[in-house]
Structures are given as C-alpha cells and as structure tokens.
PDB file of C-alpha atoms in Angstrom:
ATOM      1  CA  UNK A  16       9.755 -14.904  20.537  1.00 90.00           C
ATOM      2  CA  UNK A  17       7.540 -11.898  21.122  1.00 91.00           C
ATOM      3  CA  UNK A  18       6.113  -9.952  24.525  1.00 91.00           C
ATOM      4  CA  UNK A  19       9.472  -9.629  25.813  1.00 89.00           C
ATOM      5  CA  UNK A  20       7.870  -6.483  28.255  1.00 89.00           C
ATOM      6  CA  UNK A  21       5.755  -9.649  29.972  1.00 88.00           C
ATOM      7  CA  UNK A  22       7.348 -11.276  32.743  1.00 86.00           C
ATOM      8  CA  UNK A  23       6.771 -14.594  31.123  1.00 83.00           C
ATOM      9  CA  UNK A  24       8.187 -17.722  33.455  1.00 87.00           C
ATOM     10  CA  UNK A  25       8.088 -21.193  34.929  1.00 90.00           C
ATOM     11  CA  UNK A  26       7.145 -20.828  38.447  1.00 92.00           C
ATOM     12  CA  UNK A  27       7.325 -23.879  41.206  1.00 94.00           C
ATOM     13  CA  UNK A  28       5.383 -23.961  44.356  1.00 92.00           C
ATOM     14  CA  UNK A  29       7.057 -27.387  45.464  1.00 93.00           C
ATOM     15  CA  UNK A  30       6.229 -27.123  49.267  1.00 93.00           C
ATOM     16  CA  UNK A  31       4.154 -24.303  49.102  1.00 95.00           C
ATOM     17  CA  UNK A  32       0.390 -24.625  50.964  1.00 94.00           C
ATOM     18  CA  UNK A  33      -2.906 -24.940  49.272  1.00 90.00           C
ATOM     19  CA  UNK A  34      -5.864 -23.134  50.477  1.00 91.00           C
ATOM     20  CA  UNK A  35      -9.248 -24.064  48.923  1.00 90.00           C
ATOM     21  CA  UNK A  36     -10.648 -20.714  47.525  1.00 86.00           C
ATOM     22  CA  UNK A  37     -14.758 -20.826  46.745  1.00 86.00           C
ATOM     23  CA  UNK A  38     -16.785 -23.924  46.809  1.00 89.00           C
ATOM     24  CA  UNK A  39     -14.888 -27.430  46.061  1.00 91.00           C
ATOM     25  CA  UNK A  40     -14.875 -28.795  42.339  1.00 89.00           C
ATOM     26  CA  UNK A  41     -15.714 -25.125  41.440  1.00 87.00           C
ATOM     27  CA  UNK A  42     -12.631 -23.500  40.442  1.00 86.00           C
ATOM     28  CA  UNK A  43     -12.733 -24.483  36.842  1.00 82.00           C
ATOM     29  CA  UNK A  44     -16.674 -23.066  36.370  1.00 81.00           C
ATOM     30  CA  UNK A  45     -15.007 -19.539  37.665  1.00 82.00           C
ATOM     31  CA  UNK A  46     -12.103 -19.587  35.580  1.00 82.00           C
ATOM     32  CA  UNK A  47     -14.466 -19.711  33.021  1.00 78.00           C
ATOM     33  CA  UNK A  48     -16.225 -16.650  33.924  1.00 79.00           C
ATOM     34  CA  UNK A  49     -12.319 -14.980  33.665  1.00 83.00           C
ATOM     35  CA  UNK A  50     -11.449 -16.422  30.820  1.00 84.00           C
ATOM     36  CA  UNK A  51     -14.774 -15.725  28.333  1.00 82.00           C
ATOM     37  CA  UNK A  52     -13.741 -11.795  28.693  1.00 89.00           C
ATOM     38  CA  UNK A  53      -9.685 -12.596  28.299  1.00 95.00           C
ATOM     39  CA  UNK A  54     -10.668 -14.456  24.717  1.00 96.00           C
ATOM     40  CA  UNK A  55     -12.437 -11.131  23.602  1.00 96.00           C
ATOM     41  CA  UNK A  56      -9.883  -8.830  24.870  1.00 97.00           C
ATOM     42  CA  UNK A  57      -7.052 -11.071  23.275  1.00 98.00           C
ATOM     43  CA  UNK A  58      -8.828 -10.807  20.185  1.00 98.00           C
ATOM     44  CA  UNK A  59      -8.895  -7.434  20.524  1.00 98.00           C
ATOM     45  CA  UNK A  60      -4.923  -7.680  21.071  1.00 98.00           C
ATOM     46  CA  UNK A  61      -4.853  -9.033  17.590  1.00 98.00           C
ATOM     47  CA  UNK A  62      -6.860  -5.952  15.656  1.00 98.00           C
ATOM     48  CA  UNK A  63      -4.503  -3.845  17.489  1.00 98.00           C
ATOM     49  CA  UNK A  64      -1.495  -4.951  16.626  1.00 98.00           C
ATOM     50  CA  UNK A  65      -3.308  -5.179  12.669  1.00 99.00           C
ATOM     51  CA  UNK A  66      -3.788  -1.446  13.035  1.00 98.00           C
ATOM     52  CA  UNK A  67      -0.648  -0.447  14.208  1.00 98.00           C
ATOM     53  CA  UNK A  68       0.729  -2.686  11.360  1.00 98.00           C
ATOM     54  CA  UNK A  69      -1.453  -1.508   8.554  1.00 98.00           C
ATOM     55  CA  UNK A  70      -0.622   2.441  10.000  1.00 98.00           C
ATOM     56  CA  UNK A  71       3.345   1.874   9.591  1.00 98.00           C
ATOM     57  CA  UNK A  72       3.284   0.479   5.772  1.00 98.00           C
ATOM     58  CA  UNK A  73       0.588   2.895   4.872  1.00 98.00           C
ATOM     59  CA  UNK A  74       3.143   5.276   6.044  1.00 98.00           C
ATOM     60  CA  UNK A  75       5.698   3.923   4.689  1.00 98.00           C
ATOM     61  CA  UNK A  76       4.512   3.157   1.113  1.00 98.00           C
ATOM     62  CA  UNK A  77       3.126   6.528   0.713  1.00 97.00           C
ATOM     63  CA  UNK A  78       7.181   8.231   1.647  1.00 97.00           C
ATOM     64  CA  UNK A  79       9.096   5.571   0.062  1.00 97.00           C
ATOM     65  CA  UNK A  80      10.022   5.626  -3.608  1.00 97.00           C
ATOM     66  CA  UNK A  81      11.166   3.447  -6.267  1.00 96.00           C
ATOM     67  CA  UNK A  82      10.835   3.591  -9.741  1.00 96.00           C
ATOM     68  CA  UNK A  83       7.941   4.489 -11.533  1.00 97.00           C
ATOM     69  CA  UNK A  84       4.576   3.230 -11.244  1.00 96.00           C
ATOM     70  CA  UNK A  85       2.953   0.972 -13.921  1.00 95.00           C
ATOM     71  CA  UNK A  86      -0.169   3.164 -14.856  1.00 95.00           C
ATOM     72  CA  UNK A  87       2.128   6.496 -14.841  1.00 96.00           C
ATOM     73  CA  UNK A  88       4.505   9.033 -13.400  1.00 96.00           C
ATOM     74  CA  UNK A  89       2.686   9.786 -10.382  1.00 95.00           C
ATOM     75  CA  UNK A  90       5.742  11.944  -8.843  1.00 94.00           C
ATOM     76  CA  UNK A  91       6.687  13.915 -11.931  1.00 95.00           C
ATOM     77  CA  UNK A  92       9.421  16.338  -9.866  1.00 95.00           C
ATOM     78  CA  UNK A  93      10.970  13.237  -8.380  1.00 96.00           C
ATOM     79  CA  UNK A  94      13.157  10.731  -9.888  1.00 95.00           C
ATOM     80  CA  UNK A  95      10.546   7.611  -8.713  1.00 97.00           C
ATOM     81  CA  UNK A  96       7.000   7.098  -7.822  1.00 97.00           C
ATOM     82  CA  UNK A  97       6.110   6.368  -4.229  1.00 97.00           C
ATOM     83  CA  UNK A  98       5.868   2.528  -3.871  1.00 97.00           C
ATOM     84  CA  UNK A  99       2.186   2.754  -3.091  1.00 98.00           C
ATOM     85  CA  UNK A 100       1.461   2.907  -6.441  1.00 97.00           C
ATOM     86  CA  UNK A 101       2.696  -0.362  -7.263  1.00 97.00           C
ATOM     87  CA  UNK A 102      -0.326  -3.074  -7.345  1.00 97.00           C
ATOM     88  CA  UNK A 103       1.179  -5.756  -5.303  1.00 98.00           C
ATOM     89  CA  UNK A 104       2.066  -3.168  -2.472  1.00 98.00           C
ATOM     90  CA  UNK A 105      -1.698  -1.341  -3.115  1.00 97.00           C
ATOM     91  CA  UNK A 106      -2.886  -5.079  -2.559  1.00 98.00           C
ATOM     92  CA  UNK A 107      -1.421  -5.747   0.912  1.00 98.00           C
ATOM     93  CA  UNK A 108      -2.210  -2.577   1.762  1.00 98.00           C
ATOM     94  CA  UNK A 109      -5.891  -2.801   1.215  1.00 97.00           C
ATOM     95  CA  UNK A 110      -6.218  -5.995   2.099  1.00 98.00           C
ATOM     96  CA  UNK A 111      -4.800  -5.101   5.749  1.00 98.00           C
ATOM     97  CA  UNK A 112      -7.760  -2.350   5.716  1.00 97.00           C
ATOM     98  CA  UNK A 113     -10.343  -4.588   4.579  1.00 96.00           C
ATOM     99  CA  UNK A 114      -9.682  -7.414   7.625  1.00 98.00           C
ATOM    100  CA  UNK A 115      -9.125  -4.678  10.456  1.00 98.00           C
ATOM    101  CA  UNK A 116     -12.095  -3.342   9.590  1.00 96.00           C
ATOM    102  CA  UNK A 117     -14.120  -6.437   9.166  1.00 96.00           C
ATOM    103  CA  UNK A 118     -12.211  -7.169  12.328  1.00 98.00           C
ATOM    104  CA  UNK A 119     -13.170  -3.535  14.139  1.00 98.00           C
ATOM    105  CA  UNK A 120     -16.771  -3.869  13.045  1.00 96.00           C
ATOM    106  CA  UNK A 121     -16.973  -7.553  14.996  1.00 97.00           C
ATOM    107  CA  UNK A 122     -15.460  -6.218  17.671  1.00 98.00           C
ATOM    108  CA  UNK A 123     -17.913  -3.849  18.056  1.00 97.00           C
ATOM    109  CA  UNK A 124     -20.943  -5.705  17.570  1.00 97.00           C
ATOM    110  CA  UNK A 125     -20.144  -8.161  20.113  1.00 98.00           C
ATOM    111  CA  UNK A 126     -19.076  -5.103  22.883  1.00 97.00           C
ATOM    112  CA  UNK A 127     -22.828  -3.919  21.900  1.00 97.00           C
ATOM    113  CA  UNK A 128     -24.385  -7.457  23.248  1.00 98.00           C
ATOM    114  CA  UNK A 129     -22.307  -6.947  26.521  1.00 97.00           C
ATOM    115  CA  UNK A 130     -23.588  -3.835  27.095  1.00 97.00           C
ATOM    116  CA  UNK A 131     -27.635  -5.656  26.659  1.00 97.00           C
ATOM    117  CA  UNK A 132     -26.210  -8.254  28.835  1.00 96.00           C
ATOM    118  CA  UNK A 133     -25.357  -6.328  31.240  1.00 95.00           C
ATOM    119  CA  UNK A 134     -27.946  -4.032  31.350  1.00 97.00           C
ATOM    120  CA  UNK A 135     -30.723  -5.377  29.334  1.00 96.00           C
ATOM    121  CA  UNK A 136     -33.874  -7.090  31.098  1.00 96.00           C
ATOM    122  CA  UNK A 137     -36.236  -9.964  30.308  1.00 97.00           C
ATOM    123  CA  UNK A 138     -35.582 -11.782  26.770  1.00 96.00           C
ATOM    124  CA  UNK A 139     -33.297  -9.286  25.502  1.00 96.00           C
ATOM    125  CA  UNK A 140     -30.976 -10.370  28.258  1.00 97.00           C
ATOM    126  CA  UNK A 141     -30.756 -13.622  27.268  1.00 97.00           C
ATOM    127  CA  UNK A 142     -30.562 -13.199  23.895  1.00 97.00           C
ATOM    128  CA  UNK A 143     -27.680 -11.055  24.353  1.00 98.00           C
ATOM    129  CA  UNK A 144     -25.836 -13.784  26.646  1.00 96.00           C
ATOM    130  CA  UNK A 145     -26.745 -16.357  23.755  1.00 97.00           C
ATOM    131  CA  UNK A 146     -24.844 -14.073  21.387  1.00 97.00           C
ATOM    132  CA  UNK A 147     -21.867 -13.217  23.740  1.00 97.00           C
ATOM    133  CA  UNK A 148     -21.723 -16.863  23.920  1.00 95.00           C
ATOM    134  CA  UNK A 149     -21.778 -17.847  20.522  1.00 97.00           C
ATOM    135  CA  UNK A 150     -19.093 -15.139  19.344  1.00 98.00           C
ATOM    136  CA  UNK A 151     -16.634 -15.375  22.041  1.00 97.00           C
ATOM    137  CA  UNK A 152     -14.507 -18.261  19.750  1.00 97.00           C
ATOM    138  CA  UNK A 153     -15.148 -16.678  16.269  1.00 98.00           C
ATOM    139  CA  UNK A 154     -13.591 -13.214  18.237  1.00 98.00           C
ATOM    140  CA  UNK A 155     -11.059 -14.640  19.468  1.00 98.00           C
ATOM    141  CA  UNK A 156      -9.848 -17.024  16.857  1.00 98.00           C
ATOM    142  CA  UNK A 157     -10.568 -14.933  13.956  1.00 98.00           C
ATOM    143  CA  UNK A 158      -9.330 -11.654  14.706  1.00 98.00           C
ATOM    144  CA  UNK A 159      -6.216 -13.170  16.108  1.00 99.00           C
ATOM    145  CA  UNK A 160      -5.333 -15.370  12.591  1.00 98.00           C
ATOM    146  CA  UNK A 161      -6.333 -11.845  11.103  1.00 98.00           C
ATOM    147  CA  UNK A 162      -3.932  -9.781  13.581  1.00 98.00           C
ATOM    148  CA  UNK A 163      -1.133 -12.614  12.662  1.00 98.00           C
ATOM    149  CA  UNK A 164      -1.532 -12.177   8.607  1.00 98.00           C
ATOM    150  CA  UNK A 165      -1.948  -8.602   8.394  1.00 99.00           C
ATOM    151  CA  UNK A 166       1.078  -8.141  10.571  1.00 99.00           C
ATOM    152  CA  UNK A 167       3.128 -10.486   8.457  1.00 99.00           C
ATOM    153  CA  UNK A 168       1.640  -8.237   5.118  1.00 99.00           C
ATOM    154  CA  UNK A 169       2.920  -5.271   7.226  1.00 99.00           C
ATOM    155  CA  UNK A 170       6.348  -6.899   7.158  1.00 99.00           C
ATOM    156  CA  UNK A 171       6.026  -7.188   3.268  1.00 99.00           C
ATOM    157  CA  UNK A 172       5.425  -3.888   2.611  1.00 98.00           C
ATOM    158  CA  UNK A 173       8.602  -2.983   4.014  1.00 98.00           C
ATOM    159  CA  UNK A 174      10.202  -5.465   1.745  1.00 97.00           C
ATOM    160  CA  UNK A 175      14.267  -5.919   3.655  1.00 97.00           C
ATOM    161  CA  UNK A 176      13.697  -3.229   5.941  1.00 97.00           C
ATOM    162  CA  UNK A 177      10.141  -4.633   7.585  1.00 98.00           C
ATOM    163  CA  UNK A 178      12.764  -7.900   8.796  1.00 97.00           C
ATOM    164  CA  UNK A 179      14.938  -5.260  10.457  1.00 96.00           C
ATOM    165  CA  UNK A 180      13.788  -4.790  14.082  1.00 95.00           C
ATOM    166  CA  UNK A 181      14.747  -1.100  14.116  1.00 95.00           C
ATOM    167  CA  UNK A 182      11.316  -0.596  11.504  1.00 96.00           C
ATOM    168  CA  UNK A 183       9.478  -2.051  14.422  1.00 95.00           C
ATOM    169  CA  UNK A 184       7.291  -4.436  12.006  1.00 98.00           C
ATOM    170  CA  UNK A 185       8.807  -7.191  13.015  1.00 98.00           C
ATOM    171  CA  UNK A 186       7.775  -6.819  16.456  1.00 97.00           C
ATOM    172  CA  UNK A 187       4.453  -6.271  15.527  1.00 98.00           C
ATOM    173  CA  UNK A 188       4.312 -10.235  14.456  1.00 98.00           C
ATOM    174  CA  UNK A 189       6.220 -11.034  16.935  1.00 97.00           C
ATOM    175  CA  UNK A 190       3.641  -9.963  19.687  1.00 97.00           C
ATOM    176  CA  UNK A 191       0.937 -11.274  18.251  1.00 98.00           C
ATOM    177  CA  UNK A 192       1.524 -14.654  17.579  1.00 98.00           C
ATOM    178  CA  UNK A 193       1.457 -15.312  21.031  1.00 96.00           C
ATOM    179  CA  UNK A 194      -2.786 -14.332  20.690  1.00 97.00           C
ATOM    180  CA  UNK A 195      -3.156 -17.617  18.700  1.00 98.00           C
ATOM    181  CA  UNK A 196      -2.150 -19.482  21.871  1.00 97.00           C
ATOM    182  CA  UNK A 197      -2.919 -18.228  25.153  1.00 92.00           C
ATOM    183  CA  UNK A 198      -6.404 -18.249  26.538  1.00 92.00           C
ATOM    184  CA  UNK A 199      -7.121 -21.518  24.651  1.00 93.00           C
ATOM    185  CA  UNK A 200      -5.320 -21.846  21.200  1.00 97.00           C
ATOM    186  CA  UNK A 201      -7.671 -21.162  17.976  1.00 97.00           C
ATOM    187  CA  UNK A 202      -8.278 -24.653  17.949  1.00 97.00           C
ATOM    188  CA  UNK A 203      -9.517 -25.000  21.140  1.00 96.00           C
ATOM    189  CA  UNK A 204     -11.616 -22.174  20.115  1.00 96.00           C
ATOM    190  CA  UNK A 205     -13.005 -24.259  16.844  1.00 97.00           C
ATOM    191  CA  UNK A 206     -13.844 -27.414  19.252  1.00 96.00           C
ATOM    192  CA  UNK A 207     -16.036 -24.685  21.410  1.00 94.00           C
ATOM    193  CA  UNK A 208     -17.664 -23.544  18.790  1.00 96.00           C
ATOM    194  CA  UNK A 209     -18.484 -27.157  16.882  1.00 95.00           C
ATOM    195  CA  UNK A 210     -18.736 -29.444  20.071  1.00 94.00           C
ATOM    196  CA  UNK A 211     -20.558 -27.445  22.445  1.00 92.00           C
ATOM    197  CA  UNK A 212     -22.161 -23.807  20.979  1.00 94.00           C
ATOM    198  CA  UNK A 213     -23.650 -25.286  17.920  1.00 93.00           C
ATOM    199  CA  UNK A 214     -25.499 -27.920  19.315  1.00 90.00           C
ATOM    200  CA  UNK A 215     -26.265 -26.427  23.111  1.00 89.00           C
ATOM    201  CA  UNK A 216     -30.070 -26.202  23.258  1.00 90.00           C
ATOM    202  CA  UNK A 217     -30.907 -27.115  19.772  1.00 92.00           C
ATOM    203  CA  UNK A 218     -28.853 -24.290  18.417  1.00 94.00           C
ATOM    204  CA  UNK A 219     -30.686 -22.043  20.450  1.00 95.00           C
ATOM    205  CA  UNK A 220     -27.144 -19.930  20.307  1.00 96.00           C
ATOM    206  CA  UNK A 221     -27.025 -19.846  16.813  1.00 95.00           C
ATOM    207  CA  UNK A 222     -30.209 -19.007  15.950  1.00 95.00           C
ATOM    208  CA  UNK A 223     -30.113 -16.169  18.709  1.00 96.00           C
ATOM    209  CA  UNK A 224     -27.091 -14.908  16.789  1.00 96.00           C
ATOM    210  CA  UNK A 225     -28.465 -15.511  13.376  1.00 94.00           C
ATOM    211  CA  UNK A 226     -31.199 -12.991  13.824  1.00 95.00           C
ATOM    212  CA  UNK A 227     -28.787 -10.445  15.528  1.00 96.00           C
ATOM    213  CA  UNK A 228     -27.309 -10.124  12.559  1.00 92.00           C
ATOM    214  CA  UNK A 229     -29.980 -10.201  10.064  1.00 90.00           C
ATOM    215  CA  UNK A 230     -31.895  -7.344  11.943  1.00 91.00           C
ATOM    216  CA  UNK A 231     -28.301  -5.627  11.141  1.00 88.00           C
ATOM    217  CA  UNK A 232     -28.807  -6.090   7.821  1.00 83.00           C
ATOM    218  CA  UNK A 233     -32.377  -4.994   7.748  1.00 83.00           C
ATOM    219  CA  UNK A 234     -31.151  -1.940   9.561  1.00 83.00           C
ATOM    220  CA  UNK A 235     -28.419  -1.124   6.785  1.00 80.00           C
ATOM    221  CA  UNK A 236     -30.551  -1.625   3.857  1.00 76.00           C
ATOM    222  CA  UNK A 237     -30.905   1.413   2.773  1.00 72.00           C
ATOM    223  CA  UNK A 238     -27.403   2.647   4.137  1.00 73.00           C
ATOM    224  CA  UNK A 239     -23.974   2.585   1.825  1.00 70.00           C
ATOM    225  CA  UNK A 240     -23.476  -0.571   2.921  1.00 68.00           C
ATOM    226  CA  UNK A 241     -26.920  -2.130   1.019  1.00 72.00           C
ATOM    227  CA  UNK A 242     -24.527  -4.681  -1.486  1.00 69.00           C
ATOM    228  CA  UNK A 243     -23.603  -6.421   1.306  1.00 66.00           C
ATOM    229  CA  UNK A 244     -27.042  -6.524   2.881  1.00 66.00           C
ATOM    230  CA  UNK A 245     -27.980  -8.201  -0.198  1.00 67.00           C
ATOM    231  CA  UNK A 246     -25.893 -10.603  -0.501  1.00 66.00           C
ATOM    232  CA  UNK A 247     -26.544 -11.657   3.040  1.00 64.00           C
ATOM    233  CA  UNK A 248     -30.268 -11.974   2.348  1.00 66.00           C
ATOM    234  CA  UNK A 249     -29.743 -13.212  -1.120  1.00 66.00           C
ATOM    235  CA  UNK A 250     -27.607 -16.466   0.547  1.00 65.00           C
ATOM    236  CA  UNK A 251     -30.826 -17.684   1.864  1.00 61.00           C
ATOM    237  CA  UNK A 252     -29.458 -19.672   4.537  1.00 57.00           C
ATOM    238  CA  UNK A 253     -30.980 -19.412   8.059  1.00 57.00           C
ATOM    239  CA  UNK A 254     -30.415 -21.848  10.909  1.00 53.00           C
ATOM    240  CA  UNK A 255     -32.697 -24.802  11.719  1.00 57.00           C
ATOM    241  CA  UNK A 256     -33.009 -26.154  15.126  1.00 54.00           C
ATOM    242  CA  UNK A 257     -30.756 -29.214  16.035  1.00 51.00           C
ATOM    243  CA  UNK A 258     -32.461 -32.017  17.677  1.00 45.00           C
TER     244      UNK A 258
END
C-alpha cells in the first residue's frame, strides 16, 4: 500500500541457530526500551507527512483557480479567483494547520522531558521519566490518526488531481497509514494508556504529567496564547490519586 522504498518482507529462519542474547526471559523488557523511542519517532513520522501534506495544498490552492470566490473578486485581472478563497477549501486548509501544530507543539514538549530525563538529577528526573511515560501512547497514537486525516484533507484539496499519483498527495496517505500499525497499533496504544499508565502507582504518572502542563499554562498566562490558558484553568479538573 504505502513505503514501497522499505524493504518490507516475510523472512524464514527454518533451520537457522538460536543464540541467547542478554539474560534469559529478558528479551521482551529490552525491546521495550527500543520500542518506547520508535512510538515517539513514528509519531513524529505522522506530523511529517501532515506537513508535507498541508505545504502541497497550501501551494496548490493559493496557484489554482476556479471561478470566483463567494465574498468577491479577489483576482480582478484574471478570469477566476484562486481556489483558496473558497470556504470549504479555506476549511481543510486550516484545519491541517491547526492539528500539525497542536501536533508540533506535543512533539516538542515531550522531546523537552527527554532532555530532563536524560540529564536532569534528583526529583526532576523522575518526574520527567513519569511524563515520558505517560505521553509515549497519546504521541504516538494521536499524531499518527492526525498525520492520517490531514493527509487525506491534503488529498481533498486537490479535488481529481490529489487521487493522481503524479501530485504526490496520494503518497503522502499512503505512507502514513502504515504509522497507525507498526510499533503497536493505536489501540494497543489506548490499552497502555487505560490498563497500565493510568493506574501505575496511584496515578502517580498522571498526576506527574498533569502539573507539567499546568506550570505551562501558568508560564503562558500572560503570553498570546492566555485564552487557552484559561480555559485550561477554567475546566477545573485535576487528577486524584487512584487507590
């Protein structure tokens, strides 16, 4: 279907010889270690693929024209208005922006905590490990359903010509479908989350996160970005231990 460049295959080792790597009944505790940092980097495979998306029909809309635009002649030497103008295109477009940047601002908030984690001491340390730990499924499921719609609004924009591979939008949600799946599928991701970092240590994971994010808020109070701070502290909803 899509990352035809991978070398994507069955492969049989029938006959071939096993050689214990690492301590016995191990192997699955280090795989782990591999594949917490694949699940961030895959989401990170689906904002890319958003951008790229979003980039092309912003492009796109702005140079292609047809007939005139509802609030106006907004091309008044040409014969038609460029299709950006049009609402339903204007909508897709700016609702691509709004998830890759919701997206982009998750991403980095999260590569933030690795940075503590990896060089933080003492509490901050562990908080940071909390949060890394608490994120790593809402990364990677979210911004790969995100990379998967806003590629498939990409596609729209185009109208005929986004289905035709030369436009290279169809690619685009091609690749990225494959993000939902690999590394654990999103709802793997949403039985992580639920079953086992909501309730580890009486939410200790959640609440670590919780106040992450509502020093963020504290710290953007008085930035452009103070309506959404409010409504954040106006929800009132902060989270209690679970027995």
């Amino acid at each position: 279907m899509g990352i035809k460049a991978s070398p994507t295959c069955v492969m049989n080792f029938d006959g071939a010889t096993g050689y214990l790597v690492g301590e016995e009944n191990q192997g699955l505790a280090c795989m782990f270690t591999m594949m917490n940092d694949a699940r961030f980097q895959v989401g990170l495979q689906g904002l890319g693929a958003a951008e790229a998306s979003y980039q092309g029909a912003l492009t796109y809309a702005r140079e292609r024209v047809q007939s005139r635009a509802p609030q106006g002649i907004q091309n008044p030497d040409g014969k038609a208005d460029p299709i950006v103008f049009q609402p339903d295109v204007a909508r897709m477009l700016l609702t691509q922006k709004s998830l890759i940047e919701g997206c982009r601002a998750l991403s980095l908030f999260y590569a933030k905590f690795m940075d503590v984690e990896k060089l933080g001491e003492g509490q901050e340390k562990e908080d940071a490990d909390k949060i890394l730990q608490f994120l790593t499924p809402i990364c990677k499921a979210f911004m790969t359903d995100m990379g998967l719609e806003t590629t498939s609004l990409g596609v729209q924009v185009f109208g005929g010509h986004g289905f035709i591979r030369e436009w290279g939008m169809e690619q685009l949600m091609r690749d990225v479908r494959i993000a939902m799946l690999y590394e654990g599928t999103n709802g793997i991701q949403a039985l992580d989350l639920i079953g086992r970092k909501l309730t580890r240590d009486g939410g200790q994971m959640m609440e670590a996160t919780y106040n992450a994010f509502n020093a963020l808020v504290s710290d953007i109070q008085d930035s452009e970005a103070k309506g959404l701070a409010k409504v954040f502290l106006m929800t009132g909803v902060h989270p209690q231990p679970i027995a």
